PDB file of C-alpha atoms in Angstrom:
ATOM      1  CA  UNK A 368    -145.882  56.696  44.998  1.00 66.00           C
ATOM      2  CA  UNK A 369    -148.495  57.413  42.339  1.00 82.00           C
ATOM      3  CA  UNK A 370    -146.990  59.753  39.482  1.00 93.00           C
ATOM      4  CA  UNK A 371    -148.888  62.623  37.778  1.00 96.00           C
ATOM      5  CA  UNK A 372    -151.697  61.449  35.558  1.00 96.00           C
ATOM      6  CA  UNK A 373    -152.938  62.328  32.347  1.00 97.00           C
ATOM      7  CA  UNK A 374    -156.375  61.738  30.682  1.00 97.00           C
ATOM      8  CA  UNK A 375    -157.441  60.898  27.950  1.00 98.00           C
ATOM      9  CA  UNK A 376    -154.033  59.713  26.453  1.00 97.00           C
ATOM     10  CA  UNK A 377    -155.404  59.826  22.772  1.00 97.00           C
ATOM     11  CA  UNK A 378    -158.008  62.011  20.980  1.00 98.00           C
ATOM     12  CA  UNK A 379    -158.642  62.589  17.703  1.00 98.00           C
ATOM     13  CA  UNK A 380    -161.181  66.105  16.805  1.00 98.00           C
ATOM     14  CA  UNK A 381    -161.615  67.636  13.792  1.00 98.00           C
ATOM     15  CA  UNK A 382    -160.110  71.231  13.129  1.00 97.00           C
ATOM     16  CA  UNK A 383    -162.409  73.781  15.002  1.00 97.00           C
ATOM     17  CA  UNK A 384    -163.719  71.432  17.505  1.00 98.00           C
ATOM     18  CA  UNK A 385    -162.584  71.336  20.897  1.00 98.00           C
ATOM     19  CA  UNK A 386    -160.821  68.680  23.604  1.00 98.00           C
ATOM     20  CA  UNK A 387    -160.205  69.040  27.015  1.00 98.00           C
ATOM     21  CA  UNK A 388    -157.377  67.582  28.900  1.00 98.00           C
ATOM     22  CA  UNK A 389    -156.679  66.526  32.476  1.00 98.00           C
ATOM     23  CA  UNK A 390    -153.917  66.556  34.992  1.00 97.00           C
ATOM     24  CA  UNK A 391    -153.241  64.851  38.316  1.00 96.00           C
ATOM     25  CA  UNK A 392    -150.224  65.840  39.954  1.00 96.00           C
ATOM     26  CA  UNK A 393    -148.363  63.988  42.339  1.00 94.00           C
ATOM     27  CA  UNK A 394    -149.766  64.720  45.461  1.00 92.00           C
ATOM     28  CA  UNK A 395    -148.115  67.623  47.725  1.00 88.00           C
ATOM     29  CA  UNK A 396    -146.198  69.230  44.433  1.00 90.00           C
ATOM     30  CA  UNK A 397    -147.532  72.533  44.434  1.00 89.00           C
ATOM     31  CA  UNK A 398    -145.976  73.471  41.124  1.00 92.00           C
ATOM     32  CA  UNK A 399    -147.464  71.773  37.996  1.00 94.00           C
ATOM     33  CA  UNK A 400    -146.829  72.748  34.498  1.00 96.00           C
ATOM     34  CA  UNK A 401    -148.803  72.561  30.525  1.00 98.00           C
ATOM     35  CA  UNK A 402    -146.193  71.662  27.935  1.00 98.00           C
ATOM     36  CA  UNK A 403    -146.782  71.441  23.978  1.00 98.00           C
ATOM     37  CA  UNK A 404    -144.421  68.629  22.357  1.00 97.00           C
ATOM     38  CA  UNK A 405    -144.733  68.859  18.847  1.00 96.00           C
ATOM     39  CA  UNK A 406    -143.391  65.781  16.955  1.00 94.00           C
ATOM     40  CA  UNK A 407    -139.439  65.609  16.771  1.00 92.00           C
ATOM     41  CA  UNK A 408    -139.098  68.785  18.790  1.00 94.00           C
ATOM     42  CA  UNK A 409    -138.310  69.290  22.386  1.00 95.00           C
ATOM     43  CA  UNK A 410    -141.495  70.275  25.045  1.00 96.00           C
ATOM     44  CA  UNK A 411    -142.535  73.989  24.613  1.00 97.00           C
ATOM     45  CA  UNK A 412    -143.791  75.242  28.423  1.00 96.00           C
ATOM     46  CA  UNK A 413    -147.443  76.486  27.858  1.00 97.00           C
ATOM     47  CA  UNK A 414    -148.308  77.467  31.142  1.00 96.00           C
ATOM     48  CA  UNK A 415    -147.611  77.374  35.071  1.00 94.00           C
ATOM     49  CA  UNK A 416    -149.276  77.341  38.201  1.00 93.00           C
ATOM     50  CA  UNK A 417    -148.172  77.546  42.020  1.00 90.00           C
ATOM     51  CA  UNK A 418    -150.764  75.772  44.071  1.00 87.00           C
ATOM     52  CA  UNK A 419    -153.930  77.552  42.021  1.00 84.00           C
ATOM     53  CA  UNK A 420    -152.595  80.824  40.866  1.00 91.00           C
ATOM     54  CA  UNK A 421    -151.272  81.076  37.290  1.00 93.00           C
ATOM     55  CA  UNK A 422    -147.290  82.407  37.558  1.00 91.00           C
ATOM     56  CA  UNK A 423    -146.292  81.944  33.963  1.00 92.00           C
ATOM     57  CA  UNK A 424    -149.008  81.710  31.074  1.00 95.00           C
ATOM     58  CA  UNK A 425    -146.791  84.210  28.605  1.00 94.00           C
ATOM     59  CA  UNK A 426    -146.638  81.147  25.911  1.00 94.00           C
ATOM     60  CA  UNK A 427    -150.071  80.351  26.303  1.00 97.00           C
ATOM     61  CA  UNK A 428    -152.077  80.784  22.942  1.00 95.00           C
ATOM     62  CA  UNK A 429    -154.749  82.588  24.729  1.00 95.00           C
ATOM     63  CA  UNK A 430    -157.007  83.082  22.150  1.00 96.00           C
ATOM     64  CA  UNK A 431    -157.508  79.441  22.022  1.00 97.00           C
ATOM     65  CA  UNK A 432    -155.683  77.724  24.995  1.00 98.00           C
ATOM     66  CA  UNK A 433    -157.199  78.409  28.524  1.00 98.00           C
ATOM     67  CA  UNK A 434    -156.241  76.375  31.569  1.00 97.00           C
ATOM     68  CA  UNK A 435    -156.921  75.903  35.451  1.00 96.00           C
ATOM     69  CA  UNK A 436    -156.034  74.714  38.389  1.00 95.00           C
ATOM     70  CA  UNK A 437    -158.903  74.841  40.661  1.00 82.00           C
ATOM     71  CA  UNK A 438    -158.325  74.167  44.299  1.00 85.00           C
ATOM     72  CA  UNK A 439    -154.681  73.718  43.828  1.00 83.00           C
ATOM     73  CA  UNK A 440    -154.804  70.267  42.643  1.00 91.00           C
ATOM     74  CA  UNK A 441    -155.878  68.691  39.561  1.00 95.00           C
ATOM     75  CA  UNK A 442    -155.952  71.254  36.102  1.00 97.00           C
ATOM     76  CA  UNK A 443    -157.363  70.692  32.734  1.00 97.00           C
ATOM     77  CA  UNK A 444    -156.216  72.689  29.724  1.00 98.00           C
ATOM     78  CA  UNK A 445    -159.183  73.209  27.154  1.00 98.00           C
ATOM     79  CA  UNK A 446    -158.312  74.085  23.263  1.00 98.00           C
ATOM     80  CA  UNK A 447    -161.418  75.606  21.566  1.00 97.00           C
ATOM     81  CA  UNK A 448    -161.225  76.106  18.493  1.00 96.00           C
ATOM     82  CA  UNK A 449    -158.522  73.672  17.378  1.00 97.00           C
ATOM     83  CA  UNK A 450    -156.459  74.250  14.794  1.00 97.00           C
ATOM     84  CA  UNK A 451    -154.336  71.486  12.662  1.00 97.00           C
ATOM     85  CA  UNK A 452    -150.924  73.087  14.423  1.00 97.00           C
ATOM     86  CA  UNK A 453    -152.179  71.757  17.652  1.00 98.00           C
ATOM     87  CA  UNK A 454    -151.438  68.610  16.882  1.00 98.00           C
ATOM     88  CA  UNK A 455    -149.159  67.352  19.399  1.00 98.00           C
ATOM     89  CA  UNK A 456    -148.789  65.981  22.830  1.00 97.00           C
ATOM     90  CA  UNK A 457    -149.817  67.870  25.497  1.00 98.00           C
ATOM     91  CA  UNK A 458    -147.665  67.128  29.125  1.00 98.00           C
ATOM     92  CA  UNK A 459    -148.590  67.887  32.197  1.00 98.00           C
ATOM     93  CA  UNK A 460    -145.324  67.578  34.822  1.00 97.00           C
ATOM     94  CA  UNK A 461    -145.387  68.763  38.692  1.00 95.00           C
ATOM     95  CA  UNK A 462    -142.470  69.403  40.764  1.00 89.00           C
ATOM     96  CA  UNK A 463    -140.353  70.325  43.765  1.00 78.00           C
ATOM     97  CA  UNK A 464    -138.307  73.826  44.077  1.00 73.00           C
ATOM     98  CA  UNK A 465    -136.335  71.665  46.590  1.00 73.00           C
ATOM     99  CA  UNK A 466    -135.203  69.048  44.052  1.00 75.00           C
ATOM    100  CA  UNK A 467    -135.623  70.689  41.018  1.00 81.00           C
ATOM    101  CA  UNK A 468    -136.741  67.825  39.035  1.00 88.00           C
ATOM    102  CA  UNK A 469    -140.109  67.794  37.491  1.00 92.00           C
ATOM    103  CA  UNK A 470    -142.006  64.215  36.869  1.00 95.00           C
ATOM    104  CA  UNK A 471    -143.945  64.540  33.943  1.00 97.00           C
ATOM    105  CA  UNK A 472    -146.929  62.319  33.143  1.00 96.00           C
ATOM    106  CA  UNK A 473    -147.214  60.439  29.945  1.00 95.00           C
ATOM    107  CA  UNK A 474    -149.082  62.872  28.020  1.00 97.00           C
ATOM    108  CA  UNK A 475    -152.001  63.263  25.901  1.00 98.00           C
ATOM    109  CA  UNK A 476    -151.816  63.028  21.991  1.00 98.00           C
ATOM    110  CA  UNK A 477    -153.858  65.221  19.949  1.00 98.00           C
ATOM    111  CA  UNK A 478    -154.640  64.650  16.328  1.00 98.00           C
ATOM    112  CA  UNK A 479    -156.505  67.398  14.578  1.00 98.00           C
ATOM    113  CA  UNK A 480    -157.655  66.873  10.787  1.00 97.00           C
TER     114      UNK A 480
ATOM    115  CA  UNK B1250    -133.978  81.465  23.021  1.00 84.00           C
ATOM    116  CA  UNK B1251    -134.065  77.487  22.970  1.00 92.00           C
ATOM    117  CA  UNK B1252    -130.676  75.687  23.438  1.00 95.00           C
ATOM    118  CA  UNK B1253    -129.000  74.361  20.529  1.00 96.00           C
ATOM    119  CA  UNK B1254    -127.925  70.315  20.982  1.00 97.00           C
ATOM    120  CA  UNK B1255    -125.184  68.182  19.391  1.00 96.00           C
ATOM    121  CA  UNK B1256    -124.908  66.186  17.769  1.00 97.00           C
ATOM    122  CA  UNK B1257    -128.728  65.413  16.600  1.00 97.00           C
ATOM    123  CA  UNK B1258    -128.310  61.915  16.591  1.00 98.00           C
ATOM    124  CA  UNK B1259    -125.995  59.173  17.615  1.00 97.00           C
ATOM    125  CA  UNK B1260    -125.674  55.405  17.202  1.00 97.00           C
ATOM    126  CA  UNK B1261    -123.473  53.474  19.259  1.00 96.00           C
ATOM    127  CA  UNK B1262    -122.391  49.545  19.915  1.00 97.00           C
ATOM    128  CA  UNK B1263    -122.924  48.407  23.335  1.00 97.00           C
ATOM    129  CA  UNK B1264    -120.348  49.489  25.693  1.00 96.00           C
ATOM    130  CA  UNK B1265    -119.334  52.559  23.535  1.00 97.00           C
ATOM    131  CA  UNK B1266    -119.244  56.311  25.123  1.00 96.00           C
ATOM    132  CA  UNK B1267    -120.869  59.339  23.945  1.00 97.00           C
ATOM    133  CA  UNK B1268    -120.799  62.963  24.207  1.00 97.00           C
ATOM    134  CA  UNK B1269    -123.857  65.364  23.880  1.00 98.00           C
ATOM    135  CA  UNK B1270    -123.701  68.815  24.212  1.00 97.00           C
ATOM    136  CA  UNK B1271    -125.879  71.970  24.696  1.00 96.00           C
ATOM    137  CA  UNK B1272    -125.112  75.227  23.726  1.00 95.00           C
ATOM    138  CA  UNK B1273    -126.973  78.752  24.493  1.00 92.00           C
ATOM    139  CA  UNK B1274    -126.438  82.361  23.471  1.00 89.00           C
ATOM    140  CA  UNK B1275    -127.924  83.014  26.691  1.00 85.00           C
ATOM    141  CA  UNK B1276    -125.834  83.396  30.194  1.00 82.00           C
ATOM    142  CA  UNK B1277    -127.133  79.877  32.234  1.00 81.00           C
ATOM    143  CA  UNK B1278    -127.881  79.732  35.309  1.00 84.00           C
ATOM    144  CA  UNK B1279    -128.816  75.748  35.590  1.00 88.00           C
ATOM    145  CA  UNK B1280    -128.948  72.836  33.041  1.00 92.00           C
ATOM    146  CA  UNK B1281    -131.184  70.268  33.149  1.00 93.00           C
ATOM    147  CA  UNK B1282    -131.370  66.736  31.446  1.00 95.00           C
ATOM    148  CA  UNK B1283    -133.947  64.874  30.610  1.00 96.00           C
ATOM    149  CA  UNK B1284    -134.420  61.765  28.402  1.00 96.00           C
ATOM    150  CA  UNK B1285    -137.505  60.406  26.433  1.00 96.00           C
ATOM    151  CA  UNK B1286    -138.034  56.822  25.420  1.00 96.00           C
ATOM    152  CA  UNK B1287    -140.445  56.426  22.102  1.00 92.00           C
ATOM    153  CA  UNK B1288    -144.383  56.809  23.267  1.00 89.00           C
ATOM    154  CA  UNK B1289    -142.992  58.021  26.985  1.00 93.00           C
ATOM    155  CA  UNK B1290    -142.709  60.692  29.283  1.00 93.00           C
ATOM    156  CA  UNK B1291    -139.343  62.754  29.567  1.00 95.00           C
ATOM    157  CA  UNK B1292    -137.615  61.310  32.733  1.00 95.00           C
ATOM    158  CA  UNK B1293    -135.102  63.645  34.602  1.00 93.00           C
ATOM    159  CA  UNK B1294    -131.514  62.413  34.685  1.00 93.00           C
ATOM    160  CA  UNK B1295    -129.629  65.295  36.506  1.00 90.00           C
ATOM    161  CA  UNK B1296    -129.839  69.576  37.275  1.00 89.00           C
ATOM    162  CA  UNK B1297    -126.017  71.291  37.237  1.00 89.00           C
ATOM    163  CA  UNK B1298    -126.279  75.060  38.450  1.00 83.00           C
ATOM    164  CA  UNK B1299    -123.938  77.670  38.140  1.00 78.00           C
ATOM    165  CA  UNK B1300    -120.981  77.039  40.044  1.00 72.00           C
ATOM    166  CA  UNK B1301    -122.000  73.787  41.325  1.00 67.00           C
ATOM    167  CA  UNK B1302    -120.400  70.100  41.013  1.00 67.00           C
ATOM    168  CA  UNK B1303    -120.424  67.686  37.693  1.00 67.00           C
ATOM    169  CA  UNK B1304    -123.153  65.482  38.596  1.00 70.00           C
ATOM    170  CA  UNK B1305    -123.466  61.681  37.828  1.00 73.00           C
ATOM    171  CA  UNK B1306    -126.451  59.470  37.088  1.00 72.00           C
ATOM    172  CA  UNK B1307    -125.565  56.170  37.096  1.00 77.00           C
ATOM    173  CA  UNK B1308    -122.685  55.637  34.667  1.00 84.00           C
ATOM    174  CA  UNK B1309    -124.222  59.214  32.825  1.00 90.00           C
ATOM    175  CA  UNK B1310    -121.789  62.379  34.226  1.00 91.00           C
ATOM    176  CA  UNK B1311    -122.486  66.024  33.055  1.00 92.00           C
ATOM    177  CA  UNK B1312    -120.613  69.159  33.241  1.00 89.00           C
ATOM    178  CA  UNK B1313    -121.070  72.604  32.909  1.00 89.00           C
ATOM    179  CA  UNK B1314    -118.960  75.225  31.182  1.00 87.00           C
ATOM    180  CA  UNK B1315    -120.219  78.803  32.662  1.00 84.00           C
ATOM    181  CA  UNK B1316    -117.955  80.781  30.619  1.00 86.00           C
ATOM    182  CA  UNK B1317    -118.561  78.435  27.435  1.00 87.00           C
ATOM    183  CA  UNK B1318    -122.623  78.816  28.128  1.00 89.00           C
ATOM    184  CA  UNK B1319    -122.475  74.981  27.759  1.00 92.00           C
ATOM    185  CA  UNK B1320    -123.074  72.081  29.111  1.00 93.00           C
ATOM    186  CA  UNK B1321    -121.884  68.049  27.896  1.00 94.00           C
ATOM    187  CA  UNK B1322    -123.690  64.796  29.122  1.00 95.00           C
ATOM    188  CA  UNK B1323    -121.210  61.888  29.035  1.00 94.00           C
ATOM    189  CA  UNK B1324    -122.514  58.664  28.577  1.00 95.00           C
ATOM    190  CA  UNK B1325    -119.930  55.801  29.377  1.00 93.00           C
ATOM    191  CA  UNK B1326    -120.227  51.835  28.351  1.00 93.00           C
ATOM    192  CA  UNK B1327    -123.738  52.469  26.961  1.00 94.00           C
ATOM    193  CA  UNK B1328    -126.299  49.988  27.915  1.00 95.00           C
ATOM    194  CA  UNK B1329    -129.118  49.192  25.329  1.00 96.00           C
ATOM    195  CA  UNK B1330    -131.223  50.468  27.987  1.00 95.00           C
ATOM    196  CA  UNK B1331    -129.745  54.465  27.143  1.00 96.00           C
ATOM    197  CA  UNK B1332    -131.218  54.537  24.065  1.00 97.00           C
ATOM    198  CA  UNK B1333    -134.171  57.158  23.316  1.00 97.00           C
ATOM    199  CA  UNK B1334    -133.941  60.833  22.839  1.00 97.00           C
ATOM    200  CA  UNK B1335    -131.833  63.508  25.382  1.00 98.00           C
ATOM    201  CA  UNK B1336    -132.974  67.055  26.171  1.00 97.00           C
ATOM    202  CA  UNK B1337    -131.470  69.664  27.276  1.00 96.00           C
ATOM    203  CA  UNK B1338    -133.389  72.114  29.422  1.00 94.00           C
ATOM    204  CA  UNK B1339    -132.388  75.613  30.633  1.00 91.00           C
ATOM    205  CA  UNK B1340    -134.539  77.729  32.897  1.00 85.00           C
ATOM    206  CA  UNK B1341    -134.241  81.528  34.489  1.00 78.00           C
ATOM    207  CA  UNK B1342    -133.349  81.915  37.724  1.00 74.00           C
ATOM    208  CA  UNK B1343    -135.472  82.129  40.751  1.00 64.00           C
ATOM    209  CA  UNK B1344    -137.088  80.071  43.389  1.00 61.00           C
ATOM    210  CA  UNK B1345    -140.433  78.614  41.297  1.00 62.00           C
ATOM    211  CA  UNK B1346    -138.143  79.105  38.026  1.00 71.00           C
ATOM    212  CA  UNK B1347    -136.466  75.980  38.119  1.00 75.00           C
ATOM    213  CA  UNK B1348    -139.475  74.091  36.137  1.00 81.00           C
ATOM    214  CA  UNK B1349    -139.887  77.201  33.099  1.00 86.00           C
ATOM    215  CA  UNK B1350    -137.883  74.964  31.442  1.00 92.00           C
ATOM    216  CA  UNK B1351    -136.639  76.061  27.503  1.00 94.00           C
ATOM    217  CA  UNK B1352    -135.728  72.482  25.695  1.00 96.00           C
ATOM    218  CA  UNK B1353    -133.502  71.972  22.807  1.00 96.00           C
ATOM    219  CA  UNK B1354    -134.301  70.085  19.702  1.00 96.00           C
ATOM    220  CA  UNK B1355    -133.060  66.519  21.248  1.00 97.00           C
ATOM    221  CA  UNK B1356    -130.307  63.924  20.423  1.00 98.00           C
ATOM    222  CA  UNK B1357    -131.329  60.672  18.915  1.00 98.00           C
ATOM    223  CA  UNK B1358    -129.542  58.070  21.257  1.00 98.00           C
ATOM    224  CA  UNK B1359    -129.605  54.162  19.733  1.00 97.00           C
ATOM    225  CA  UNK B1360    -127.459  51.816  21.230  1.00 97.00           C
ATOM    226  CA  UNK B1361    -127.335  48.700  19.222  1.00 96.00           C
ATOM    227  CA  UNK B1362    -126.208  45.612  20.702  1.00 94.00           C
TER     228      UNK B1362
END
């Protein structure tokens, strides 16, 4: 079974550009989540979606951080402008309320100087 | 409020045990553990809930304390292969809830041969 996938896994921007990241979740998990890991802490949840509807974006930066999920599936999360706090890797992980275990893809690291 | 882990870091011999614990101010309703090998994704290891059984992962057990708001991961005759860095994740109750994960700061696991 294919696990979620992430893309690109590295990018470097200067502050006040912008990136765009993208998320493939296992296919038929109908939850998928945005988290922030920020080096030597633990993930911070950014945002979640049930099949294409946002349920949780209350952590979401929004004046900077926007995210979809169109048609249910795949979801980018776009940061524009950057700032040099948002460097960090940015996970996307999917899941089953059955199970309760989320599988978490191997993230993208950002580098903003 | 995020859960507070101990100890931060640990280094053990080969066959040695180890205890990590997570605290919260917070009533729990469900643990969850997760851990992170250097430059990878956060792996689940096990989910306790409120009122339910100690779980087991391999030769990895964890309990859960409802009164103490705590729960312990117990890692017995450590294999080199346990080394990398444990979360602790607590999330609010309900039925897409269960991935609204809050992390604590980690515990540095090395297991030297």
């Amino acid at each position: 079974e294919a696990g979620v996938a992430q893309s690109p896994r590295y990018k470097i921007i200067e502050k006040r550009q912008s990136v765009a990241f993208w998320c493939n979740p296992i296919s038929g998990h109908a939850t998928l989540y945005w988290y922030q890991q920020i080096l030597g802490q633990g993930p911070k949840l950014l945002i979640q979606f049930q099949n294409n509807g946002v349920v949780d974006d209350s952590q979401l930066p929004k004046d900077r951080f926007s995210a979809e999920r169109l048609k249910g599936v795949d979801s980018t999360l776009k940061i524009q402008p950057a700032k040099l706090e948002d460097s960090a890797v940015y996970l996307c992980a999917s899941g089953l309320a059955v199970t309760g275990e989320l599988f978490f893809g191997e993230g993208s690291r950002l580098t903003v100087l | 409020q995020q859960p507070v882990q101990s100890p931060q870091a640990v280094i053990l011999r080969e066959g040695e045990d180890a205890v990590i614990n997570c605290s919260s101010s917070k009533a729990l309703y469900s643990v969850h553990w997760y851990r992170q090998k250097h430059g990878e994704a956060p792996v689940f290891l096990m989910i306790l809930l409120k009122g339910g059984e100690q779980m087991r992962h391999e030769k990895i057990s964890a309990s859960f304390n409802e009164k103490k708001q705590q729960s312990s991961l117990y890692l017995t005759a450590s294999q080199l292969s346990y080394s990398g860095t444990y979360f602790c994740g607590t999330a609010p109750r309900g039925g897409t809830s269960y991935g609204k994960l809050t992390f604590g700061q980690g515990t540095i696991l090395t297991v030297h041969p």
